[in-house]
Amino acid sequence: MNSTASAPARGALGETTLRTDRLTLRPQVVADADVFHRLWRERDERVPPHRRPDATGHPTVSDIAAHIAEERDRRSDLLSVQDATTGEVYGYCGLIFAGKGSADEPEIAFELLSRVHNLGYATEAARAVLAWSDAEGYERLWASVWDWNVASRRVLEKLGFADSGDDLPTGEHGRTILTVRAPRPKPALAAEHVVTVEHGALSESQTAALGALFDSEYRESHGEWDPDSPYGYSPADVHTMIFQNDVAVAHVGFQRRVIRVGEREVTVAGTGGVLVHPDWRSRGAGRRVMTHAQQAMRDDDRVEFGYLGCREEVVSFYERTGWSRVNAVERHVSMTDAQETVTSAGAPILIFCAGANPRVGAEQWPQGDIDLNGTPW
């Protein structure tokens, strides 16, 4: 595979959320500055001075927060690593495309608070990043490590990095070993990996994989899939996908929108594009991809509820995955005539409370008719 042809632009990883059994890797936010400042203060005294706080205490928490805020327009590809259960931030892990890394062969980097060392978190987070880079076509990755940093060297060995033989010059702070993870034959079936990504940050390969998934199901009856206007429905802001190798086998999308319910405005994650490849049905892929999409809704402070309409025969699937049915009259803009309003009553409407306990959704949902303020999803 030609990595320059399929690899996404710098910042694509930084717009992505990756999930493992114990961790969530998500884009940096200003609130992470305190943890990053602690990382600076914890660094070994053998680390060069420019990577440790100076005599005046800089960088301060405010300095780091300002840097994160400035990076928003050109997103860092270092993701914050947080506990998947508690949300506590432990550090960062991601890719670097400058310095020793390049556009085609980036460098992996990770750093976690000392109190969570020796728990396997660094290896777990880095493996998620490597799965993403493999899926995006990066054939070779680099990593630099101080010779005295035994713990990080052990992590890199577990990940398949080996000494490249091109060590950087030895200086007063020690010897920097340049390691490389060389291209390897792809296995017949790679480990499943899940990606949650904003629509605008979809890479070329991710868009192509989604197109193949939807076209395999709907092209004959509905034509070619258009990511910005999928069969007349509203497009997704966020995509959650399950991949096997570079093949998308399951997808759930949602769009953030303020709708009206009775007298109240409610911000929902309008959910659609729920699809599992025929070869992966009845194997739990639908439940798994929905669970990850629901977690993305919970992680989004703007979203109060997930919202979807569906056919009667699939209501039981959604109820098994934590959605609750509500009875209401719904109005939405016609998918064929933007000047026309469609009113329906009795069709299945399901909601998901994007809080700590999704099973209480029906009790928290306001009463009244529903206006979607646009086309359905």
mmCIF file of C-alpha atoms in Angstrom:
data_model
loop_
_atom_site.group_PDB
_atom_site.id
_atom_site.type_symbol
_atom_site.label_atom_id
_atom_site.label_comp_id
_atom_site.label_asym_id
_atom_site.label_seq_id
_atom_site.Cartn_x
_atom_site.Cartn_y
_atom_site.Cartn_z
ATOM 1 C CA MET A 1 0.000 0.000 0.000
ATOM 2 C CA ASN A 2 1.249 3.478 -0.817
ATOM 3 C CA SER A 3 1.032 5.327 2.488
ATOM 4 C CA THR A 4 1.200 8.760 0.892
ATOM 5 C CA ALA A 5 -1.898 8.053 -1.130
ATOM 6 C CA SER A 6 -4.136 6.822 1.681
ATOM 7 C CA ALA A 7 -2.768 8.355 4.876
ATOM 8 C CA PRO A 8 -4.880 11.152 6.365
ATOM 9 C CA ALA A 9 -3.630 14.672 6.920
ATOM 10 C CA ARG A 10 -2.002 15.838 10.147
ATOM 11 C CA GLY A 11 -4.677 16.385 12.755
ATOM 12 C CA ALA A 12 -6.918 13.497 11.659
ATOM 13 C CA LEU A 13 -5.947 11.329 14.643
ATOM 14 C CA GLY A 14 -6.413 14.344 16.917
ATOM 15 C CA GLU A 15 -10.078 14.560 15.858
ATOM 16 C CA THR A 16 -10.629 10.866 16.552
ATOM 17 C CA THR A 17 -11.750 8.991 19.667
ATOM 18 C CA LEU A 18 -10.319 5.516 20.222
ATOM 19 C CA ARG A 19 -11.572 3.064 22.838
ATOM 20 C CA THR A 20 -10.057 0.029 24.548
ATOM 21 C CA ASP A 21 -11.319 -2.188 27.346
ATOM 22 C CA ARG A 22 -10.057 0.200 30.040
ATOM 23 C CA LEU A 23 -9.251 3.471 28.311
ATOM 24 C CA THR A 24 -10.660 6.214 26.102
ATOM 25 C CA LEU A 25 -8.260 8.173 23.902
ATOM 26 C CA ARG A 26 -9.908 11.425 22.855
ATOM 27 C CA PRO A 27 -9.007 14.926 21.579
ATOM 28 C CA GLN A 28 -7.287 17.218 24.055
ATOM 29 C CA VAL A 29 -9.340 19.858 25.886
ATOM 30 C CA VAL A 30 -8.221 22.831 27.952
ATOM 31 C CA ALA A 31 -9.231 21.068 31.179
ATOM 32 C CA ASP A 32 -6.427 18.534 30.557
ATOM 33 C CA ALA A 33 -3.793 21.206 31.221
ATOM 34 C CA ASP A 34 -3.506 20.370 34.937
ATOM 35 C CA VAL A 35 -2.610 16.734 34.208
ATOM 36 C CA PHE A 36 -0.143 17.720 31.486
ATOM 37 C CA HIS A 37 1.478 20.157 33.947
ATOM 38 C CA ARG A 38 1.891 17.312 36.440
ATOM 39 C CA LEU A 39 3.624 15.301 33.722
ATOM 40 C CA TRP A 40 6.123 18.140 33.257
ATOM 41 C CA ARG A 41 6.814 18.236 36.998
ATOM 42 C CA GLU A 42 7.231 14.442 37.268
ATOM 43 C CA ARG A 43 9.851 14.114 34.555
ATOM 44 C CA ASP A 44 13.183 12.549 35.440
ATOM 45 C CA GLU A 45 15.989 14.989 36.219
ATOM 46 C CA ARG A 46 17.937 13.429 33.344
ATOM 47 C CA VAL A 47 15.384 14.821 30.855
ATOM 48 C CA PRO A 48 16.771 17.943 29.095
ATOM 49 C CA PRO A 49 15.871 21.226 30.831
ATOM 50 C CA HIS A 50 13.653 22.449 27.988
ATOM 51 C CA ARG A 51 11.335 19.489 28.702
ATOM 52 C CA ARG A 52 11.068 20.327 32.437
ATOM 53 C CA PRO A 53 9.703 23.388 34.270
ATOM 54 C CA ASP A 54 12.231 26.215 34.385
ATOM 55 C CA ALA A 55 13.345 28.183 37.440
ATOM 56 C CA THR A 56 10.320 30.474 37.185
ATOM 57 C CA GLY A 57 7.870 27.542 37.066
ATOM 58 C CA HIS A 58 7.081 27.796 33.361
ATOM 59 C CA PRO A 59 5.256 26.370 31.623
ATOM 60 C CA THR A 60 2.418 26.920 34.076
ATOM 61 C CA VAL A 61 -0.994 25.307 33.918
ATOM 62 C CA SER A 62 -2.216 28.488 32.208
ATOM 63 C CA ASP A 63 0.593 28.302 29.643
ATOM 64 C CA ILE A 64 -0.330 24.735 28.753
ATOM 65 C CA ALA A 65 -4.050 25.547 28.652
ATOM 66 C CA ALA A 66 -3.370 28.423 26.257
ATOM 67 C CA HIS A 67 -1.314 26.114 24.032
ATOM 68 C CA ILE A 68 -4.137 23.555 23.879
ATOM 69 C CA ALA A 69 -6.614 26.316 23.015
ATOM 70 C CA GLU A 70 -4.340 27.615 20.241
ATOM 71 C CA GLU A 71 -4.015 24.103 18.795
ATOM 72 C CA ARG A 72 -7.763 23.745 18.206
ATOM 73 C CA ASP A 73 -7.555 25.030 14.644
ATOM 74 C CA ARG A 74 -4.716 22.613 13.838
ATOM 75 C CA ARG A 75 -5.475 19.715 16.126
ATOM 76 C CA SER A 76 -2.605 17.939 17.884
ATOM 77 C CA ASP A 77 -2.345 14.248 17.065
ATOM 78 C CA LEU A 78 -1.561 13.476 20.709
ATOM 79 C CA LEU A 79 -4.770 12.202 22.292
ATOM 80 C CA SER A 80 -5.581 12.517 25.982
ATOM 81 C CA VAL A 81 -5.750 9.121 27.711
ATOM 82 C CA GLN A 82 -8.526 8.771 30.268
ATOM 83 C CA ASP A 83 -10.064 6.007 32.323
ATOM 84 C CA ALA A 84 -13.034 4.607 30.420
ATOM 85 C CA THR A 85 -15.046 4.224 33.638
ATOM 86 C CA THR A 86 -14.147 7.237 35.789
ATOM 87 C CA GLY A 87 -13.097 9.702 33.089
ATOM 88 C CA GLU A 88 -9.895 10.489 34.989
ATOM 89 C CA VAL A 89 -7.117 11.702 32.668
ATOM 90 C CA TYR A 90 -3.804 9.862 32.941
ATOM 91 C CA GLY A 91 -1.693 11.474 30.201
ATOM 92 C CA TYR A 92 -1.409 11.367 26.420
ATOM 93 C CA CYS A 93 -0.634 9.023 23.547
ATOM 94 C CA GLY A 94 -0.557 9.638 19.808
ATOM 95 C CA LEU A 95 1.549 10.447 16.776
ATOM 96 C CA ILE A 96 4.060 13.187 15.953
ATOM 97 C CA PHE A 97 4.531 14.229 12.333
ATOM 98 C CA ALA A 98 7.416 16.656 12.937
ATOM 99 C CA GLY A 99 10.926 16.274 14.329
ATOM 100 C CA LYS A 100 11.979 12.633 14.048
ATOM 101 C CA GLY A 101 8.585 11.756 12.519
ATOM 102 C CA SER A 102 7.401 12.676 9.028
ATOM 103 C CA ALA A 103 4.155 12.936 7.080
ATOM 104 C CA ASP A 104 4.566 9.366 5.803
ATOM 105 C CA GLU A 105 6.306 7.775 8.797
ATOM 106 C CA PRO A 106 5.205 9.463 12.049
ATOM 107 C CA GLU A 107 6.645 8.913 15.501
ATOM 108 C CA ILE A 108 4.546 7.420 18.301
ATOM 109 C CA ALA A 109 4.697 9.158 21.679
ATOM 110 C CA PHE A 110 3.144 8.433 25.073
ATOM 111 C CA GLU A 111 3.498 9.721 28.631
ATOM 112 C CA LEU A 112 1.369 8.836 31.639
ATOM 113 C CA LEU A 113 1.317 9.930 35.277
ATOM 114 C CA SER A 114 3.731 7.945 37.435
ATOM 115 C CA ARG A 115 1.000 6.631 39.723
ATOM 116 C CA VAL A 116 -0.515 4.579 36.867
ATOM 117 C CA HIS A 117 2.779 3.110 35.683
ATOM 118 C CA ASN A 118 3.134 -0.694 35.611
ATOM 119 C CA LEU A 119 -0.584 -1.221 34.969
ATOM 120 C CA GLY A 120 -0.278 -1.839 31.235
ATOM 121 C CA TYR A 121 -2.042 1.407 30.306
ATOM 122 C CA ALA A 122 0.759 2.724 28.088
ATOM 123 C CA THR A 123 0.849 -0.506 26.086
ATOM 124 C CA GLU A 124 -2.947 -0.599 25.815
ATOM 125 C CA ALA A 125 -3.188 3.027 24.645
ATOM 126 C CA ALA A 126 -0.321 2.677 22.181
ATOM 127 C CA ARG A 127 -1.838 -0.461 20.664
ATOM 128 C CA ALA A 128 -5.035 1.482 19.948
ATOM 129 C CA VAL A 129 -2.998 4.173 18.174
ATOM 130 C CA LEU A 130 -1.092 1.534 16.195
ATOM 131 C CA ALA A 131 -4.368 -0.114 15.118
ATOM 132 C CA TRP A 132 -5.570 3.282 13.856
ATOM 133 C CA SER A 133 -2.290 3.937 12.009
ATOM 134 C CA ASP A 134 -2.361 0.474 10.428
ATOM 135 C CA ALA A 135 -5.917 1.027 9.199
ATOM 136 C CA GLU A 136 -4.906 4.410 7.744
ATOM 137 C CA GLY A 137 -2.017 2.989 5.739
ATOM 138 C CA TYR A 138 1.068 4.049 7.719
ATOM 139 C CA GLU A 139 3.508 1.259 6.953
ATOM 140 C CA ARG A 140 6.403 2.342 9.167
ATOM 141 C CA LEU A 141 6.421 4.119 12.541
ATOM 142 C CA TRP A 142 9.288 5.416 14.652
ATOM 143 C CA ALA A 143 9.869 5.983 18.351
ATOM 144 C CA SER A 144 12.756 7.609 20.168
ATOM 145 C CA VAL A 145 13.586 6.708 23.761
ATOM 146 C CA TRP A 146 16.355 7.499 26.230
ATOM 147 C CA ASP A 147 18.604 4.512 26.913
ATOM 148 C CA TRP A 148 17.958 4.901 30.664
ATOM 149 C CA ASN A 149 14.149 4.855 30.238
ATOM 150 C CA VAL A 150 13.789 1.108 30.749
ATOM 151 C CA ALA A 151 9.998 1.176 31.246
ATOM 152 C CA SER A 152 9.309 2.901 27.914
ATOM 153 C CA ARG A 153 11.816 0.671 26.131
ATOM 154 C CA ARG A 154 9.923 -2.363 27.460
ATOM 155 C CA VAL A 155 6.613 -0.957 26.162
ATOM 156 C CA LEU A 156 8.095 -0.358 22.723
ATOM 157 C CA GLU A 157 9.464 -3.909 22.597
ATOM 158 C CA LYS A 158 5.971 -5.266 23.350
ATOM 159 C CA LEU A 159 4.624 -3.156 20.488
ATOM 160 C CA GLY A 160 7.116 -4.586 17.996
ATOM 161 C CA PHE A 161 9.593 -1.687 17.851
ATOM 162 C CA ALA A 162 13.254 -2.595 17.403
ATOM 163 C CA ASP A 163 16.484 -0.621 17.508
ATOM 164 C CA SER A 164 16.984 0.925 14.060
ATOM 165 C CA GLY A 165 20.736 1.182 14.517
ATOM 166 C CA ASP A 166 20.551 4.916 13.809
ATOM 167 C CA ASP A 167 20.941 6.215 17.348
ATOM 168 C CA LEU A 168 21.121 9.942 17.835
ATOM 169 C CA PRO A 169 24.372 11.406 19.194
ATOM 170 C CA THR A 170 25.032 10.769 22.896
ATOM 171 C CA GLY A 171 24.837 13.949 24.966
ATOM 172 C CA GLU A 172 24.998 14.968 28.581
ATOM 173 C CA HIS A 173 21.473 13.618 29.141
ATOM 174 C CA GLY A 174 22.236 10.162 27.794
ATOM 175 C CA ARG A 175 21.848 8.261 24.542
ATOM 176 C CA THR A 176 18.659 8.449 22.502
ATOM 177 C CA ILE A 177 17.754 5.158 20.846
ATOM 178 C CA LEU A 178 15.787 5.473 17.619
ATOM 179 C CA THR A 179 13.482 2.482 17.240
ATOM 180 C CA VAL A 180 11.321 1.493 14.286
ATOM 181 C CA ARG A 181 8.249 -0.639 13.708
ATOM 182 C CA ALA A 182 8.829 -1.975 10.212
ATOM 183 C CA PRO A 183 6.143 -2.966 7.703
ATOM 184 C CA ARG A 184 4.764 -6.412 8.315
ATOM 185 C CA PRO A 185 2.488 -8.729 6.353
ATOM 186 C CA LYS A 186 -1.145 -8.146 7.205
ATOM 187 C CA PRO A 187 -2.805 -11.065 8.974
ATOM 188 C CA ALA A 188 -5.773 -12.714 7.321
ATOM 189 C CA LEU A 189 -7.986 -11.221 10.011
ATOM 190 C CA ALA A 190 -6.797 -8.329 12.146
ATOM 191 C CA ALA A 191 -8.084 -7.702 15.633
ATOM 192 C CA GLU A 192 -11.314 -5.749 15.621
ATOM 193 C CA HIS A 193 -10.866 -2.049 16.280
ATOM 194 C CA VAL A 194 -13.383 0.717 16.870
ATOM 195 C CA VAL A 195 -13.066 4.298 15.621
ATOM 196 C CA THR A 196 -15.235 7.282 16.546
ATOM 197 C CA VAL A 197 -14.536 10.315 14.375
ATOM 198 C CA GLU A 198 -16.090 13.665 13.496
ATOM 199 C CA HIS A 199 -17.552 13.758 9.985
ATOM 200 C CA GLY A 200 -15.190 16.503 8.833
ATOM 201 C CA ALA A 201 -12.178 14.486 9.974
ATOM 202 C CA LEU A 202 -13.030 11.307 8.045
ATOM 203 C CA SER A 203 -9.978 10.176 6.131
ATOM 204 C CA GLU A 204 -10.132 9.127 2.500
ATOM 205 C CA SER A 205 -9.818 5.467 3.467
ATOM 206 C CA GLN A 206 -12.539 5.702 6.142
ATOM 207 C CA THR A 207 -14.928 7.384 3.699
ATOM 208 C CA ALA A 208 -14.237 4.721 1.096
ATOM 209 C CA ALA A 209 -14.813 1.956 3.643
ATOM 210 C CA LEU A 210 -18.152 3.463 4.674
ATOM 211 C CA GLY A 211 -19.167 3.837 1.043
ATOM 212 C CA ALA A 212 -18.425 0.172 0.437
ATOM 213 C CA LEU A 213 -20.461 -0.838 3.486
ATOM 214 C CA PHE A 214 -23.537 1.188 2.525
ATOM 215 C CA ASP A 215 -23.322 0.436 -1.194
ATOM 216 C CA SER A 216 -23.253 -3.296 -0.485
ATOM 217 C CA GLU A 217 -26.649 -2.930 1.173
ATOM 218 C CA TYR A 218 -28.441 -0.084 -0.618
ATOM 219 C CA ARG A 219 -26.814 0.780 -3.954
ATOM 220 C CA GLU A 220 -29.181 -1.332 -6.028
ATOM 221 C CA SER A 221 -32.311 0.169 -4.440
ATOM 222 C CA HIS A 222 -31.174 3.693 -3.474
ATOM 223 C CA GLY A 223 -28.096 4.470 -5.575
ATOM 224 C CA GLU A 224 -24.571 5.359 -4.508
ATOM 225 C CA TRP A 225 -24.039 6.448 -0.900
ATOM 226 C CA ASP A 226 -23.326 10.166 -0.450
ATOM 227 C CA PRO A 227 -21.658 10.950 2.920
ATOM 228 C CA ASP A 228 -23.061 14.505 2.926
ATOM 229 C CA SER A 229 -26.626 13.535 1.967
ATOM 230 C CA PRO A 230 -27.122 9.826 2.667
ATOM 231 C CA TYR A 231 -30.241 8.800 0.720
ATOM 232 C CA GLY A 232 -31.938 12.093 1.607
ATOM 233 C CA TYR A 233 -31.491 11.746 5.360
ATOM 234 C CA SER A 234 -29.566 14.267 7.442
ATOM 235 C CA PRO A 235 -25.811 13.529 7.479
ATOM 236 C CA ALA A 236 -23.956 12.480 10.619
ATOM 237 C CA ASP A 237 -21.684 14.768 12.621
ATOM 238 C CA VAL A 238 -20.045 11.791 14.309
ATOM 239 C CA HIS A 239 -19.349 8.296 12.970
ATOM 240 C CA THR A 240 -18.656 5.221 15.096
ATOM 241 C CA MET A 241 -17.280 2.307 13.083
ATOM 242 C CA ILE A 242 -16.035 -1.204 13.682
ATOM 243 C CA PHE A 243 -13.240 -2.299 11.344
ATOM 244 C CA GLN A 244 -11.796 -5.680 10.502
ATOM 245 C CA ASN A 245 -8.499 -4.973 8.733
ATOM 246 C CA ASP A 246 -9.456 -1.991 6.544
ATOM 247 C CA VAL A 247 -13.059 -3.150 6.036
ATOM 248 C CA ALA A 248 -15.873 -1.320 7.834
ATOM 249 C CA VAL A 249 -18.230 -4.005 9.159
ATOM 250 C CA ALA A 250 -20.558 -1.890 11.330
ATOM 251 C CA HIS A 251 -21.555 1.774 11.643
ATOM 252 C CA VAL A 252 -23.684 4.130 13.722
ATOM 253 C CA GLY A 253 -23.836 7.858 12.982
ATOM 254 C CA PHE A 254 -25.380 10.751 14.864
ATOM 255 C CA GLN A 255 -25.969 14.443 14.237
ATOM 256 C CA ARG A 256 -26.204 17.042 16.999
ATOM 257 C CA ARG A 257 -29.384 19.104 16.724
ATOM 258 C CA VAL A 258 -31.692 21.165 18.911
ATOM 259 C CA ILE A 259 -35.263 19.910 18.517
ATOM 260 C CA ARG A 260 -38.482 20.994 20.223
ATOM 261 C CA VAL A 261 -40.418 18.675 22.509
ATOM 262 C CA GLY A 262 -43.601 20.270 23.769
ATOM 263 C CA GLU A 263 -42.529 23.640 25.201
ATOM 264 C CA ARG A 264 -38.898 22.638 25.644
ATOM 265 C CA GLU A 265 -35.796 22.683 23.449
ATOM 266 C CA VAL A 266 -33.712 19.518 23.679
ATOM 267 C CA THR A 267 -30.265 18.854 22.197
ATOM 268 C CA VAL A 268 -30.231 15.376 20.728
ATOM 269 C CA ALA A 269 -27.870 13.053 18.925
ATOM 270 C CA GLY A 270 -30.111 12.245 15.969
ATOM 271 C CA THR A 271 -29.084 8.690 15.184
ATOM 272 C CA GLY A 272 -29.081 6.976 11.798
ATOM 273 C CA GLY A 273 -27.006 4.957 9.382
ATOM 274 C CA VAL A 274 -27.161 1.960 11.701
ATOM 275 C CA LEU A 275 -25.808 -0.862 9.564
ATOM 276 C CA VAL A 276 -23.886 -4.126 9.961
ATOM 277 C CA HIS A 277 -22.244 -5.934 7.059
ATOM 278 C CA PRO A 278 -24.207 -9.105 6.172
ATOM 279 C CA ASP A 279 -21.188 -11.305 6.964
ATOM 280 C CA TRP A 280 -21.040 -9.917 10.501
ATOM 281 C CA ARG A 281 -24.684 -10.076 11.509
ATOM 282 C CA SER A 282 -25.724 -12.305 14.415
ATOM 283 C CA ARG A 283 -22.180 -11.990 15.800
ATOM 284 C CA GLY A 284 -22.755 -9.101 18.203
ATOM 285 C CA ALA A 285 -21.273 -6.397 15.964
ATOM 286 C CA GLY A 286 -24.482 -4.331 16.038
ATOM 287 C CA ARG A 287 -24.592 -4.320 19.817
ATOM 288 C CA ARG A 288 -20.888 -3.490 20.101
ATOM 289 C CA VAL A 289 -20.943 -0.595 17.648
ATOM 290 C CA MET A 290 -24.085 0.817 19.289
ATOM 291 C CA THR A 291 -22.463 0.618 22.732
ATOM 292 C CA HIS A 292 -19.480 2.644 21.502
ATOM 293 C CA ALA A 293 -21.764 5.189 19.795
ATOM 294 C CA GLN A 294 -23.756 5.594 23.007
ATOM 295 C CA GLN A 295 -20.540 6.216 24.915
ATOM 296 C CA ALA A 296 -19.632 8.924 22.395
ATOM 297 C CA MET A 297 -23.012 10.550 23.116
ATOM 298 C CA ARG A 298 -22.315 10.438 26.863
ATOM 299 C CA ASP A 299 -18.887 11.974 26.303
ATOM 300 C CA ASP A 300 -20.423 14.906 24.382
ATOM 301 C CA ASP A 301 -21.493 17.590 26.861
ATOM 302 C CA ARG A 302 -23.800 19.119 24.249
ATOM 303 C CA VAL A 303 -25.973 16.027 23.919
ATOM 304 C CA GLU A 304 -28.879 15.359 26.289
ATOM 305 C CA PHE A 305 -30.481 12.398 24.513
ATOM 306 C CA GLY A 306 -29.971 10.075 21.606
ATOM 307 C CA TYR A 307 -32.990 10.068 19.275
ATOM 308 C CA LEU A 308 -34.020 7.791 16.435
ATOM 309 C CA GLY A 309 -36.936 6.490 14.433
ATOM 310 C CA CYS A 310 -37.024 2.950 13.114
ATOM 311 C CA ARG A 311 -39.145 0.124 11.753
ATOM 312 C CA GLU A 312 -41.311 -1.798 14.176
ATOM 313 C CA GLU A 313 -39.414 -5.045 13.577
ATOM 314 C CA VAL A 314 -36.108 -3.656 14.909
ATOM 315 C CA VAL A 315 -37.464 -1.925 18.033
ATOM 316 C CA SER A 316 -36.471 -4.908 20.181
ATOM 317 C CA PHE A 317 -32.819 -4.546 19.137
ATOM 318 C CA TYR A 318 -32.699 -0.938 20.287
ATOM 319 C CA GLU A 319 -34.492 -1.691 23.535
ATOM 320 C CA ARG A 320 -31.935 -4.412 24.290
ATOM 321 C CA THR A 321 -29.134 -1.862 23.824
ATOM 322 C CA GLY A 322 -30.582 0.679 26.259
ATOM 323 C CA TRP A 323 -33.026 2.732 24.158
ATOM 324 C CA SER A 324 -36.535 3.512 25.444
ATOM 325 C CA ARG A 325 -39.650 3.912 23.344
ATOM 326 C CA VAL A 326 -41.739 7.077 23.679
ATOM 327 C CA ASN A 327 -45.150 7.866 22.235
ATOM 328 C CA ALA A 328 -45.532 11.253 20.565
ATOM 329 C CA VAL A 329 -46.549 13.000 17.361
ATOM 330 C CA GLU A 330 -43.476 13.844 15.313
ATOM 331 C CA ARG A 331 -43.041 16.567 12.682
ATOM 332 C CA HIS A 332 -40.074 16.829 10.343
ATOM 333 C CA VAL A 333 -39.068 18.417 7.053
ATOM 334 C CA SER A 334 -39.815 16.228 4.041
ATOM 335 C CA MET A 335 -36.819 14.434 2.565
ATOM 336 C CA THR A 336 -38.024 15.238 -0.960
ATOM 337 C CA ASP A 337 -39.488 18.746 -0.572
ATOM 338 C CA ALA A 338 -37.861 21.165 1.878
ATOM 339 C CA GLN A 339 -41.040 23.294 1.897
ATOM 340 C CA GLU A 340 -43.193 20.427 3.112
ATOM 341 C CA THR A 341 -43.686 19.267 6.712
ATOM 342 C CA VAL A 342 -44.413 15.601 7.411
ATOM 343 C CA THR A 343 -46.431 14.649 10.495
ATOM 344 C CA SER A 344 -46.516 11.102 11.822
ATOM 345 C CA ALA A 345 -48.078 9.453 14.857
ATOM 346 C CA GLY A 346 -47.554 5.926 16.111
ATOM 347 C CA ALA A 347 -44.290 5.186 14.290
ATOM 348 C CA PRO A 348 -41.537 3.934 16.633
ATOM 349 C CA ILE A 349 -39.563 6.707 18.344
ATOM 350 C CA LEU A 350 -36.746 5.725 20.686
ATOM 351 C CA ILE A 351 -34.586 7.841 22.951
ATOM 352 C CA PHE A 352 -31.401 7.236 24.897
ATOM 353 C CA CYS A 353 -30.487 9.308 27.943
ATOM 354 C CA ALA A 354 -26.879 10.437 27.540
ATOM 355 C CA GLY A 355 -26.286 10.322 31.295
ATOM 356 C CA ALA A 356 -24.797 7.869 33.750
ATOM 357 C CA ASN A 357 -27.814 5.545 33.618
ATOM 358 C CA PRO A 358 -29.381 5.207 30.142
ATOM 359 C CA ARG A 359 -32.233 3.074 31.513
ATOM 360 C CA VAL A 360 -33.945 6.132 33.036
ATOM 361 C CA GLY A 361 -34.351 7.852 29.663
ATOM 362 C CA ALA A 362 -38.129 7.532 29.339
ATOM 363 C CA GLU A 363 -38.736 9.225 32.706
ATOM 364 C CA GLN A 364 -36.496 12.205 31.885
ATOM 365 C CA TRP A 365 -37.841 12.802 28.380
ATOM 366 C CA PRO A 366 -40.198 15.835 28.289
ATOM 367 C CA GLN A 367 -43.836 15.471 27.306
ATOM 368 C CA GLY A 368 -45.356 16.861 24.113
ATOM 369 C CA ASP A 369 -45.263 16.766 20.333
ATOM 370 C CA ILE A 370 -41.844 16.613 18.682
ATOM 371 C CA ASP A 371 -40.511 18.949 15.982
ATOM 372 C CA LEU A 372 -37.214 17.729 14.537
ATOM 373 C CA ASN A 373 -36.401 21.155 13.054
ATOM 374 C CA GLY A 374 -35.108 19.433 9.906
ATOM 375 C CA THR A 375 -35.082 16.168 8.053
ATOM 376 C CA PRO A 376 -34.851 12.853 9.950
ATOM 377 C CA TRP A 377 -31.677 10.802 10.349
#
